[in-house]
Amino acid sequence: MLRRPVHLALAFMGIVLVGVALTAHLTGLDPEGNWGPARRQVLGAGLVALGAAAAVWLQPALRQAVGRGLAGLRAIARRVSQSRGGRPILDPLRRVHQRSVGLAVRMRGALAGSAIGRWAAARPGRPAQLAAGLVFCLAIPVALWFVSVGFWSHWPATGHYYNDLADAFRSGQLHLLETPDPALLALPDPYEFAQRQHIAAPWDVVLYNGQFYLYWGPVPALLLAAWKTFSPGIVGDNVLVFAFVLGTALFTLLTLAELWTARFRGLTAWALFPALLVAAFAHPLPWLLNRPAVYEASIAAGQSFLMAGLFLASPTLLRG
């Protein structure tokens, strides 16, 4: 009876420890980002906790599946050893195929009797949600690999335009805290590059009434301003791209799960996986992660909010 709270506690502890280790360079716990011994130990402890949680959770199903699988293999070996020379050569292979199918059916039955199987069977939409969750868990390390250019823990530096706008919002103003150079304001046409090429100024901002403004959607900066209440460090635009790309993938996967549950539930559950894989890994999401600047942050944020709205509206849209 203690298995459920134990595996939940281990899973929660493992997720927290792995998350702390992977984001230590972003949260300031490891500002140098060199993966020292303490950070590696935290990651190792988290992986051990997750492995222990999985072992506790899947122990009954694995025990049954392994036992039945071994019994099936022994039966196959016995049948093959008892075969006569007069039997067709494909007869043993046919029996192996039949046994394999039977083993798969028994393993599915064992999974259905496990905690995750009972959870999935409790409501019609849960198998699709489980499939979406599995694909999303696979999408996280892929997105992390793209945004870090394969370095995992060390992310190449990008701009921090939205961070600057969040600081402006926290100061009670709409324009950036950076003030324009007086030489720039003195130009007859500050937007003429030939006149201002030797004057320091941020790129791709609006100069209006002697102040710098950003013209991208402000919602990411509003969310970032709230986040900076708890973590006041500089957050690069690449972090926002990573978060919003994963948000886009998550809500797209959940929307497909809702669509499958409402319209295609009669199909086998495996028919849903190709659509989920395409939604999680097809362009433009990897491309946005490949160049995670403020432009991509704005695009990914818009797509994430769009798919979130579509997911929340899907029960009503698919009703009837």
PDB file of N, CA and C in Angstrom, residues 119-169:
ATOM      1  N   TRP A 119      -5.000   4.129 -14.340  1.00  0.00           N
ATOM      2  CA  TRP A 119      -5.212   5.572 -14.519  1.00  0.00           C
ATOM      3  C   TRP A 119      -5.669   5.880 -15.935  1.00  0.00           C
ATOM      4  N   ALA A 120      -5.035   5.233 -16.936  1.00  0.00           N
ATOM      5  CA  ALA A 120      -5.389   5.502 -18.330  1.00  0.00           C
ATOM      6  C   ALA A 120      -6.786   5.011 -18.661  1.00  0.00           C
ATOM      7  N   ALA A 121      -7.215   3.935 -18.010  1.00  0.00           N
ATOM      8  CA  ALA A 121      -8.533   3.383 -18.315  1.00  0.00           C
ATOM      9  C   ALA A 121      -9.661   4.081 -17.573  1.00  0.00           C
ATOM     10  N   ALA A 122      -9.328   4.940 -16.620  1.00  0.00           N
ATOM     11  CA  ALA A 122     -10.373   5.570 -15.810  1.00  0.00           C
ATOM     12  C   ALA A 122     -11.241   6.516 -16.626  1.00  0.00           C
ATOM     13  N   ARG A 123     -10.666   7.188 -17.626  1.00  0.00           N
ATOM     14  CA  ARG A 123     -11.412   8.131 -18.461  1.00  0.00           C
ATOM     15  C   ARG A 123     -11.052   7.900 -19.920  1.00  0.00           C
ATOM     16  N   PRO A 124     -11.984   8.197 -20.842  1.00  0.00           N
ATOM     17  CA  PRO A 124     -11.727   7.905 -22.261  1.00  0.00           C
ATOM     18  C   PRO A 124     -10.523   8.641 -22.831  1.00  0.00           C
ATOM     19  N   GLY A 125     -10.267   9.866 -22.400  1.00  0.00           N
ATOM     20  CA  GLY A 125      -9.211  10.659 -23.006  1.00  0.00           C
ATOM     21  C   GLY A 125      -7.829  10.423 -22.452  1.00  0.00           C
ATOM     22  N   ARG A 126      -7.713   9.622 -21.412  1.00  0.00           N
ATOM     23  CA  ARG A 126      -6.410   9.493 -20.765  1.00  0.00           C
ATOM     24  C   ARG A 126      -5.369   8.731 -21.584  1.00  0.00           C
ATOM     25  N   PRO A 127      -5.714   7.707 -22.350  1.00  0.00           N
ATOM     26  CA  PRO A 127      -4.669   7.093 -23.185  1.00  0.00           C
ATOM     27  C   PRO A 127      -4.018   8.079 -24.145  1.00  0.00           C
ATOM     28  N   ALA A 128      -4.823   8.938 -24.759  1.00  0.00           N
ATOM     29  CA  ALA A 128      -4.259   9.949 -25.660  1.00  0.00           C
ATOM     30  C   ALA A 128      -3.418  10.953 -24.888  1.00  0.00           C
ATOM     31  N   GLN A 129      -3.868  11.342 -23.698  1.00  0.00           N
ATOM     32  CA  GLN A 129      -3.088  12.264 -22.883  1.00  0.00           C
ATOM     33  C   GLN A 129      -1.765  11.629 -22.459  1.00  0.00           C
ATOM     34  N   LEU A 130      -1.795  10.345 -22.152  1.00  0.00           N
ATOM     35  CA  LEU A 130      -0.565   9.640 -21.783  1.00  0.00           C
ATOM     36  C   LEU A 130       0.406   9.610 -22.961  1.00  0.00           C
ATOM     37  N   ALA A 131      -0.109   9.333 -24.164  1.00  0.00           N
ATOM     38  CA  ALA A 131       0.748   9.337 -25.350  1.00  0.00           C
ATOM     39  C   ALA A 131       1.337  10.720 -25.592  1.00  0.00           C
ATOM     40  N   ALA A 132       0.514  11.757 -25.432  1.00  0.00           N
ATOM     41  CA  ALA A 132       1.012  13.124 -25.602  1.00  0.00           C
ATOM     42  C   ALA A 132       2.084  13.445 -24.569  1.00  0.00           C
ATOM     43  N   GLY A 133       1.887  12.986 -23.338  1.00  0.00           N
ATOM     44  CA  GLY A 133       2.882  13.227 -22.298  1.00  0.00           C
ATOM     45  C   GLY A 133       4.202  12.535 -22.585  1.00  0.00           C
ATOM     46  N   LEU A 134       4.145  11.313 -23.111  1.00  0.00           N
ATOM     47  CA  LEU A 134       5.377  10.595 -23.440  1.00  0.00           C
ATOM     48  C   LEU A 134       6.156  11.311 -24.544  1.00  0.00           C
ATOM     49  N   VAL A 135       5.447  11.768 -25.579  1.00  0.00           N
ATOM     50  CA  VAL A 135       6.123  12.482 -26.670  1.00  0.00           C
ATOM     51  C   VAL A 135       6.694  13.803 -26.163  1.00  0.00           C
ATOM     52  N   PHE A 136       5.960  14.486 -25.283  1.00  0.00           N
ATOM     53  CA  PHE A 136       6.463  15.754 -24.747  1.00  0.00           C
ATOM     54  C   PHE A 136       7.727  15.534 -23.920  1.00  0.00           C
ATOM     55  N   CYS A 137       7.764  14.462 -23.134  1.00  0.00           N
ATOM     56  CA  CYS A 137       8.981  14.157 -22.368  1.00  0.00           C
ATOM     57  C   CYS A 137      10.164  13.897 -23.296  1.00  0.00           C
ATOM     58  N   LEU A 138       9.899  13.322 -24.458  1.00  0.00           N
ATOM     59  CA  LEU A 138      10.961  13.123 -25.440  1.00  0.00           C
ATOM     60  C   LEU A 138      11.371  14.438 -26.090  1.00  0.00           C
ATOM     61  N   ALA A 139      10.420  15.362 -26.237  1.00  0.00           N
ATOM     62  CA  ALA A 139      10.715  16.644 -26.891  1.00  0.00           C
ATOM     63  C   ALA A 139      11.599  17.543 -26.028  1.00  0.00           C
ATOM     64  N   ILE A 140      11.537  17.399 -24.712  1.00  0.00           N
ATOM     65  CA  ILE A 140      12.303  18.287 -23.830  1.00  0.00           C
ATOM     66  C   ILE A 140      13.810  18.157 -24.067  1.00  0.00           C
ATOM     67  N   PRO A 141      14.407  16.954 -24.005  1.00  0.00           N
ATOM     68  CA  PRO A 141      15.861  16.891 -24.256  1.00  0.00           C
ATOM     69  C   PRO A 141      16.235  17.267 -25.681  1.00  0.00           C
ATOM     70  N   VAL A 142      15.358  17.000 -26.653  1.00  0.00           N
ATOM     71  CA  VAL A 142      15.658  17.401 -28.032  1.00  0.00           C
ATOM     72  C   VAL A 142      15.718  18.920 -28.134  1.00  0.00           C
ATOM     73  N   ALA A 143      14.743  19.599 -27.528  1.00  0.00           N
ATOM     74  CA  ALA A 143      14.753  21.067 -27.537  1.00  0.00           C
ATOM     75  C   ALA A 143      15.965  21.608 -26.793  1.00  0.00           C
ATOM     76  N   LEU A 144      16.322  20.966 -25.689  1.00  0.00           N
ATOM     77  CA  LEU A 144      17.494  21.401 -24.933  1.00  0.00           C
ATOM     78  C   LEU A 144      18.766  21.244 -25.760  1.00  0.00           C
ATOM     79  N   TRP A 145      18.856  20.184 -26.536  1.00  0.00           N
ATOM     80  CA  TRP A 145      20.029  19.968 -27.381  1.00  0.00           C
ATOM     81  C   TRP A 145      20.121  21.049 -28.457  1.00  0.00           C
ATOM     82  N   PHE A 146      18.985  21.400 -29.052  1.00  0.00           N
ATOM     83  CA  PHE A 146      18.994  22.423 -30.098  1.00  0.00           C
ATOM     84  C   PHE A 146      19.379  23.783 -29.529  1.00  0.00           C
ATOM     85  N   VAL A 147      18.737  24.196 -28.440  1.00  0.00           N
ATOM     86  CA  VAL A 147      18.955  25.552 -27.946  1.00  0.00           C
ATOM     87  C   VAL A 147      20.357  25.717 -27.373  1.00  0.00           C
ATOM     88  N   SER A 148      20.955  24.627 -26.903  1.00  0.00           N
ATOM     89  CA  SER A 148      22.315  24.697 -26.358  1.00  0.00           C
ATOM     90  C   SER A 148      23.375  24.348 -27.395  1.00  0.00           C
ATOM     91  N   VAL A 149      22.976  24.122 -28.635  1.00  0.00           N
ATOM     92  CA  VAL A 149      23.884  23.744 -29.723  1.00  0.00           C
ATOM     93  C   VAL A 149      24.703  22.513 -29.324  1.00  0.00           C
ATOM     94  N   GLY A 150      24.066  21.587 -28.647  1.00  0.00           N
ATOM     95  CA  GLY A 150      24.717  20.349 -28.276  1.00  0.00           C
ATOM     96  C   GLY A 150      25.550  20.398 -27.016  1.00  0.00           C
ATOM     97  N   PHE A 151      25.643  21.574 -26.351  1.00  0.00           N
ATOM     98  CA  PHE A 151      26.451  21.677 -25.135  1.00  0.00           C
ATOM     99  C   PHE A 151      25.667  21.316 -23.875  1.00  0.00           C
ATOM    100  N   TRP A 152      24.359  21.228 -23.963  1.00  0.00           N
ATOM    101  CA  TRP A 152      23.460  20.864 -22.881  1.00  0.00           C
ATOM    102  C   TRP A 152      23.441  21.902 -21.762  1.00  0.00           C
ATOM    103  N   SER A 153      24.478  21.992 -20.982  1.00  0.00           N
ATOM    104  CA  SER A 153      24.447  22.882 -19.813  1.00  0.00           C
ATOM    105  C   SER A 153      24.899  24.295 -20.133  1.00  0.00           C
ATOM    106  N   HIS A 154      25.669  24.482 -21.191  1.00  0.00           N
ATOM    107  CA  HIS A 154      26.167  25.815 -21.546  1.00  0.00           C
ATOM    108  C   HIS A 154      25.436  26.302 -22.785  1.00  0.00           C
ATOM    109  N   TRP A 155      24.629  27.348 -22.610  1.00  0.00           N
ATOM    110  CA  TRP A 155      23.864  27.894 -23.719  1.00  0.00           C
ATOM    111  C   TRP A 155      24.617  29.079 -24.314  1.00  0.00           C
ATOM    112  N   PRO A 156      24.817  29.121 -25.630  1.00  0.00           N
ATOM    113  CA  PRO A 156      25.462  30.296 -26.241  1.00  0.00           C
ATOM    114  C   PRO A 156      24.689  31.571 -25.931  1.00  0.00           C
ATOM    115  N   ALA A 157      25.429  32.643 -25.693  1.00  0.00           N
ATOM    116  CA  ALA A 157      24.807  33.912 -25.303  1.00  0.00           C
ATOM    117  C   ALA A 157      23.992  34.494 -26.454  1.00  0.00           C
ATOM    118  N   THR A 158      22.851  35.061 -26.113  1.00  0.00           N
ATOM    119  CA  THR A 158      22.017  35.789 -27.066  1.00  0.00           C
ATOM    120  C   THR A 158      21.651  37.133 -26.440  1.00  0.00           C
ATOM    121  N   GLY A 159      20.788  37.869 -27.119  1.00  0.00           N
ATOM    122  CA  GLY A 159      20.340  39.140 -26.563  1.00  0.00           C
ATOM    123  C   GLY A 159      19.385  38.955 -25.401  1.00  0.00           C
ATOM    124  N   HIS A 160      19.028  40.058 -24.773  1.00  0.00           N
ATOM    125  CA  HIS A 160      18.083  40.003 -23.647  1.00  0.00           C
ATOM    126  C   HIS A 160      17.129  41.196 -23.736  1.00  0.00           C
ATOM    127  N   TYR A 161      16.548  41.383 -24.906  1.00  0.00           N
ATOM    128  CA  TYR A 161      15.622  42.489 -25.111  1.00  0.00           C
ATOM    129  C   TYR A 161      14.415  42.401 -24.179  1.00  0.00           C
ATOM    130  N   TYR A 162      13.822  41.226 -24.093  1.00  0.00           N
ATOM    131  CA  TYR A 162      12.636  41.086 -23.242  1.00  0.00           C
ATOM    132  C   TYR A 162      12.992  41.265 -21.770  1.00  0.00           C
ATOM    133  N   ASN A 163      14.176  40.874 -21.387  1.00  0.00           N
ATOM    134  CA  ASN A 163      14.627  41.132 -20.022  1.00  0.00           C
ATOM    135  C   ASN A 163      14.697  42.633 -19.760  1.00  0.00           C
ATOM    136  N   ASP A 164      15.208  43.401 -20.738  1.00  0.00           N
ATOM    137  CA  ASP A 164      15.280  44.856 -20.587  1.00  0.00           C
ATOM    138  C   ASP A 164      13.885  45.471 -20.510  1.00  0.00           C
ATOM    139  N   LEU A 165      12.951  44.948 -21.311  1.00  0.00           N
ATOM    140  CA  LEU A 165      11.587  45.470 -21.255  1.00  0.00           C
ATOM    141  C   LEU A 165      10.924  45.114 -19.926  1.00  0.00           C
ATOM    142  N   ALA A 166      11.211  43.923 -19.409  1.00  0.00           N
ATOM    143  CA  ALA A 166      10.670  43.546 -18.100  1.00  0.00           C
ATOM    144  C   ALA A 166      11.201  44.469 -17.006  1.00  0.00           C
ATOM    145  N   ASP A 167      12.482  44.825 -17.078  1.00  0.00           N
ATOM    146  CA  ASP A 167      13.036  45.776 -16.110  1.00  0.00           C
ATOM    147  C   ASP A 167      12.345  47.134 -16.220  1.00  0.00           C
ATOM    148  N   ALA A 168      12.029  47.543 -17.449  1.00  0.00           N
ATOM    149  CA  ALA A 168      11.318  48.808 -17.630  1.00  0.00           C
ATOM    150  C   ALA A 168       9.926  48.742 -17.013  1.00  0.00           C
ATOM    151  N   PHE A 169       9.222  47.636 -17.231  1.00  0.00           N
ATOM    152  CA  PHE A 169       7.892  47.479 -16.638  1.00  0.00           C
ATOM    153  C   PHE A 169       7.970  47.506 -15.113  1.00  0.00           C
TER     154      PHE A 169
END
